[in-house]
Amino acid sequence: VANVLIERLRHYEALIARGACVAMMKLCEHAAARLASTDVPARLAAIHATGGPTASHNLRLGQEHESTIMLRSLTFFVFKTDRAENDVVEHACVTLADPVISTMRSCVRVAPHESDYVRSLVDLDIVLQAMQKAYAHMNTESILLGALALNAAHAVTAASSKILSPENVEERFKIGWVMKALVDLVRYVGNDLLKVIVTTCIDAYALAPELGQCYVETMTIILATYGDCALIGFEESHGIQTVGQMFSNFVAENLPTCMDDPDLWPAMFTLTRATLRCGCAALTQ
């Protein structure tokens, strides 16, 4: 069955390819352990790395792209068995992530109207969630996955500097998903990832405050999850040592200007409360 479905993934009729893609996802969900010992994962990974299945051109609102559906299929092979070796899990994550991160970077290099940021961000969110499960499965540090998470974060940083139009509401919403997934990975990757997330949130908000709620929400989640933690490496270049200091400075700078725009109040006031709850002394200085 799997072989027949794989052959149909690149059928010239998009409707047939889409049907095969959905069926393949269901098959992988329920039979990943059995399919893992065959060539199915490698064949699917090869299609994923070379553009995915035949794409539909008239998707309804809420329908996922075929490449996204197949990406979900591949996530079931990240843990082929409960005792999968760590290097196998790492390799599976790299196979998932590399094409997605590459696509995200290519979006930044072309004109905004030619980029599909929504699709790329949804795919990246799926990959980052798979990486969280991989870390939980391995229960140890991973240099490879850490580098992968940083690459993903830098790709999001580049995208955030381009998604500035008032029409980019859905793109910013999806960036919020990805930023939350990256925050969850900080517990495994550490300070380097946290620094990228913090600076991205502050810099991206400054570029378009009216679309910056997703970044303020991310800052609030960081404080709620990790508290007023240290930012190693910021002392010399910024004179700042903690997340709380950076966010307190951010609030002090942006709160006055928010008073003229009620749409900006909820997120900024929520962040202000979070800094106070964490005991960020810089807020009162």
Coordinates of C-alpha atoms in Angstrom, one line a residue:
V1 CA 0.0 0.0 0.0
A2 CA 2.8 2.4 0.9
N3 CA 4.6 1.9 -2.4
V4 CA 1.4 2.6 -4.4
L5 CA 0.8 5.8 -2.4
I6 CA 4.4 7.0 -2.8
E7 CA 4.1 6.5 -6.6
R8 CA 0.9 8.7 -6.5
L9 CA 2.4 11.5 -4.5
R10 CA 3.8 13.1 -7.7
H11 CA 0.9 12.3 -10.0
Y12 CA 0.2 14.9 -12.6
E13 CA -3.3 15.4 -11.2
A14 CA -3.1 17.3 -8.0
L15 CA -6.3 15.8 -6.6
I16 CA -4.9 12.3 -6.8
A17 CA -1.6 13.4 -5.3
R18 CA -3.4 15.1 -2.4
G19 CA -5.5 12.0 -1.7
A20 CA -2.3 9.9 -1.7
C21 CA -0.6 12.4 0.6
V22 CA -3.5 12.3 3.2
A23 CA -3.7 8.5 3.0
M24 CA 0.1 8.3 3.5
M25 CA -0.1 10.4 6.6
K26 CA -2.7 8.2 8.1
L27 CA -0.7 5.1 7.2
C28 CA 2.4 6.5 8.8
E29 CA 0.5 7.5 11.9
H30 CA -0.7 4.0 12.6
A31 CA 2.1 1.8 11.1
A32 CA 5.3 3.8 11.5
A33 CA 7.0 1.1 13.5
R34 CA 6.4 -1.5 10.8
L35 CA 7.3 0.9 7.9
A36 CA 10.5 2.0 9.6
S37 CA 12.4 -1.1 8.6
T38 CA 11.5 -0.6 4.9
D39 CA 12.6 2.0 2.4
V40 CA 9.5 4.1 2.9
P41 CA 11.0 6.7 5.2
A42 CA 13.9 7.3 2.9
R43 CA 11.7 7.6 -0.2
L44 CA 9.4 10.1 1.6
A45 CA 12.4 12.1 2.8
A46 CA 13.7 12.3 -0.7
I47 CA 10.4 13.7 -1.9
H48 CA 10.4 16.1 1.0
A49 CA 13.9 17.3 0.2
T50 CA 13.1 17.9 -3.5
G51 CA 9.9 20.0 -3.2
G52 CA 7.3 17.7 -1.9
P53 CA 4.3 16.1 -3.7
T54 CA 2.4 17.6 -6.6
A55 CA 0.8 20.8 -5.2
S56 CA -2.8 21.9 -5.4
H57 CA -3.3 25.5 -6.7
N58 CA -6.8 26.1 -5.3
L59 CA -6.8 25.2 -1.6
R60 CA -9.7 26.3 0.5
L61 CA -9.1 28.4 3.6
G62 CA -7.7 26.2 6.3
Q63 CA -6.5 23.5 4.1
E64 CA -2.8 22.5 4.4
H65 CA -0.4 22.2 1.5
E66 CA 0.5 18.8 0.4
S67 CA 4.1 19.3 1.4
T68 CA 3.0 20.1 4.9
I69 CA 0.8 17.0 5.1
M70 CA 3.8 14.9 4.0
L71 CA 6.0 16.6 6.6
R72 CA 3.5 15.5 9.3
S73 CA 3.9 11.9 7.9
L74 CA 7.7 12.1 8.3
T75 CA 7.4 13.2 12.0
F76 CA 6.0 9.8 12.8
F77 CA 9.4 8.3 11.9
V78 CA 11.5 10.5 14.3
F79 CA 11.0 7.8 16.9
K80 CA 10.9 4.6 15.0
T81 CA 10.9 2.6 18.3
D82 CA 10.9 3.5 21.9
R83 CA 14.6 2.6 22.1
A84 CA 15.7 4.5 19.0
E85 CA 19.4 5.5 19.2
N86 CA 20.0 9.2 19.8
D87 CA 22.0 9.6 16.5
V88 CA 19.1 8.1 14.6
V89 CA 16.7 10.6 16.2
E90 CA 19.0 13.5 15.5
H91 CA 19.4 12.4 11.8
A92 CA 15.6 12.2 11.5
C93 CA 15.3 15.8 12.8
V94 CA 17.9 17.1 10.4
T95 CA 16.2 15.4 7.5
L96 CA 12.9 17.1 8.5
A97 CA 14.4 20.5 9.3
D98 CA 17.0 21.3 6.6
P99 CA 14.5 21.7 3.6
V100 CA 12.1 23.7 5.8
I101 CA 14.8 26.1 7.0
S102 CA 16.1 26.4 3.5
T103 CA 12.7 27.3 2.2
M104 CA 12.3 29.9 4.9
R105 CA 15.6 31.5 3.9
S106 CA 14.6 31.5 0.3
C107 CA 11.4 33.5 1.1
V108 CA 13.5 36.3 2.5
R109 CA 15.6 36.5 -0.7
V110 CA 12.6 37.1 -3.0
A111 CA 10.0 39.8 -3.3
P112 CA 7.3 39.7 -0.5
H113 CA 4.5 38.9 -3.0
E114 CA 6.4 35.8 -4.2
S115 CA 7.0 34.4 -0.7
D116 CA 4.7 32.0 1.1
Y117 CA 5.7 32.8 4.6
V118 CA 2.5 31.2 6.1
R119 CA 3.3 27.8 4.6
S120 CA 6.9 28.0 5.6
L121 CA 6.1 29.0 9.2
V122 CA 3.6 26.3 9.6
D123 CA 6.2 23.7 8.4
L124 CA 8.8 25.2 10.8
D125 CA 6.4 24.9 13.7
I126 CA 5.9 21.2 13.0
V127 CA 9.6 20.7 12.8
L128 CA 10.3 22.5 16.1
Q129 CA 7.6 20.5 17.9
A130 CA 9.3 17.3 16.6
M131 CA 12.6 18.5 17.9
Q132 CA 11.0 19.1 21.4
K133 CA 9.9 15.5 21.4
A134 CA 13.3 14.4 20.2
Y135 CA 15.0 16.1 23.1
A136 CA 12.5 14.6 25.6
H137 CA 13.1 11.2 24.0
M138 CA 16.9 11.5 24.2
N139 CA 16.9 13.1 27.6
T140 CA 20.4 14.6 27.0
E141 CA 22.0 17.6 25.3
S142 CA 22.5 17.5 21.6
I143 CA 25.0 19.7 19.8
L144 CA 23.4 18.9 16.4
L145 CA 19.8 19.7 17.5
G146 CA 21.1 22.8 19.2
A147 CA 22.7 24.1 16.0
L148 CA 19.5 23.2 14.1
A149 CA 17.4 25.2 16.6
L150 CA 19.7 28.2 16.2
N151 CA 19.5 28.0 12.4
A152 CA 15.7 28.0 12.6
A153 CA 15.8 31.0 15.0
H154 CA 18.0 33.0 12.7
A155 CA 15.7 32.2 9.7
V156 CA 12.8 33.5 11.7
T157 CA 14.8 36.6 12.6
A158 CA 15.4 37.3 8.9
A159 CA 11.7 36.7 8.1
S160 CA 10.5 39.0 10.9
S161 CA 12.4 41.9 9.3
K162 CA 10.5 41.4 6.0
I163 CA 6.9 40.8 7.3
L164 CA 6.0 44.4 7.9
S165 CA 2.9 45.1 5.9
P166 CA -0.4 45.7 7.7
E167 CA -1.7 42.9 5.5
N168 CA 0.7 40.4 7.1
V169 CA -1.6 39.6 10.0
E170 CA -1.7 35.9 9.4
E171 CA 2.1 35.8 8.9
R172 CA 2.6 37.4 12.3
F173 CA 0.1 35.0 13.9
K174 CA 2.2 32.1 12.5
I175 CA 5.4 33.7 13.7
G176 CA 3.8 33.7 17.2
W177 CA 3.5 29.9 16.9
V178 CA 7.1 29.5 15.9
M179 CA 8.4 31.8 18.6
K180 CA 6.5 29.9 21.3
A181 CA 8.0 26.6 20.0
L182 CA 11.5 28.2 20.1
V183 CA 10.9 29.3 23.7
D184 CA 10.1 25.8 24.6
L185 CA 13.4 24.6 23.1
V186 CA 15.4 27.1 25.3
R187 CA 15.2 24.6 28.2
Y188 CA 17.3 22.2 26.1
V189 CA 19.4 24.5 23.9
G190 CA 20.2 27.2 26.5
N191 CA 21.3 30.8 26.5
D192 CA 22.4 31.1 22.9
L193 CA 18.9 30.4 21.7
L194 CA 17.4 32.7 24.3
K195 CA 19.5 35.6 23.2
V196 CA 18.4 35.2 19.6
I197 CA 14.7 35.1 20.6
V198 CA 15.0 38.1 22.9
T199 CA 16.8 40.3 20.4
T200 CA 14.5 39.2 17.6
C201 CA 11.4 40.1 19.6
I202 CA 12.6 43.6 20.5
D203 CA 14.0 44.4 17.1
A204 CA 11.0 43.1 15.2
Y205 CA 8.6 45.0 17.4
A206 CA 10.4 48.2 16.7
L207 CA 10.0 47.7 13.0
A208 CA 6.2 47.5 13.1
P209 CA 4.6 47.9 16.6
E210 CA 1.1 47.7 15.2
L211 CA 1.9 44.1 14.2
G212 CA 4.1 43.3 17.2
Q213 CA 1.7 41.6 19.6
C214 CA 3.1 38.2 18.8
Y215 CA 6.5 39.4 20.0
V216 CA 5.2 41.0 23.2
E217 CA 3.4 37.7 23.9
T218 CA 6.6 35.8 23.4
M219 CA 8.4 38.0 25.8
T220 CA 5.7 37.5 28.4
I221 CA 6.0 33.7 27.9
I222 CA 9.8 33.9 28.4
L223 CA 9.3 35.6 31.8
A224 CA 6.6 33.3 32.9
T225 CA 8.6 30.2 31.9
Y226 CA 12.2 31.1 32.9
G227 CA 11.8 34.2 35.1
D228 CA 14.4 37.0 35.2
C229 CA 17.2 34.8 34.0
A230 CA 20.7 35.8 33.0
L231 CA 21.7 36.6 29.4
I232 CA 25.3 35.5 29.3
G233 CA 27.3 37.5 26.8
F234 CA 25.3 40.7 26.8
E235 CA 27.2 42.4 29.6
E236 CA 30.0 43.9 27.5
S237 CA 28.0 44.9 24.4
H238 CA 24.8 46.0 26.0
G239 CA 25.5 46.7 29.6
I240 CA 22.6 44.3 30.4
Q241 CA 22.8 41.1 32.2
T242 CA 19.2 39.7 32.5
V243 CA 16.1 39.1 30.5
G244 CA 14.2 41.3 33.0
Q245 CA 16.5 44.2 32.4
M246 CA 16.0 44.1 28.6
F247 CA 12.2 43.7 28.9
S248 CA 12.0 46.4 31.5
N249 CA 13.9 48.8 29.2
F250 CA 11.6 47.7 26.4
V251 CA 8.5 48.5 28.5
A252 CA 9.8 51.8 29.7
E253 CA 10.6 52.9 26.1
N254 CA 7.3 51.7 24.4
L255 CA 4.6 52.0 27.1
P256 CA 4.2 55.8 26.7
T257 CA 3.7 55.6 23.0
C258 CA 1.2 52.7 23.4
M259 CA -1.1 55.0 25.3
D260 CA -2.2 56.6 22.0
D261 CA -3.2 53.3 20.5
P262 CA -5.7 51.1 22.5
D263 CA -5.0 48.1 20.2
L264 CA -1.5 47.9 21.7
W265 CA -2.6 48.1 25.3
P266 CA -3.4 44.4 26.1
A267 CA -0.1 42.9 25.1
M268 CA 2.0 45.7 26.5
F269 CA 0.1 45.8 29.8
T270 CA 0.4 42.0 30.1
L271 CA 4.2 42.2 29.6
T272 CA 4.4 45.0 32.2
R273 CA 2.6 42.8 34.8
A274 CA 4.9 39.9 33.9
T275 CA 8.0 42.0 34.6
L276 CA 6.6 43.2 37.9
R277 CA 5.7 39.6 39.0
C278 CA 9.3 38.5 38.2
G279 CA 10.6 41.3 40.5
C280 CA 12.5 43.0 37.7
A281 CA 14.2 45.8 39.6
A282 CA 15.1 47.7 36.4
L283 CA 11.4 48.6 35.9
T284 CA 11.4 50.9 38.9
Q285 CA 14.7 52.5 38.3

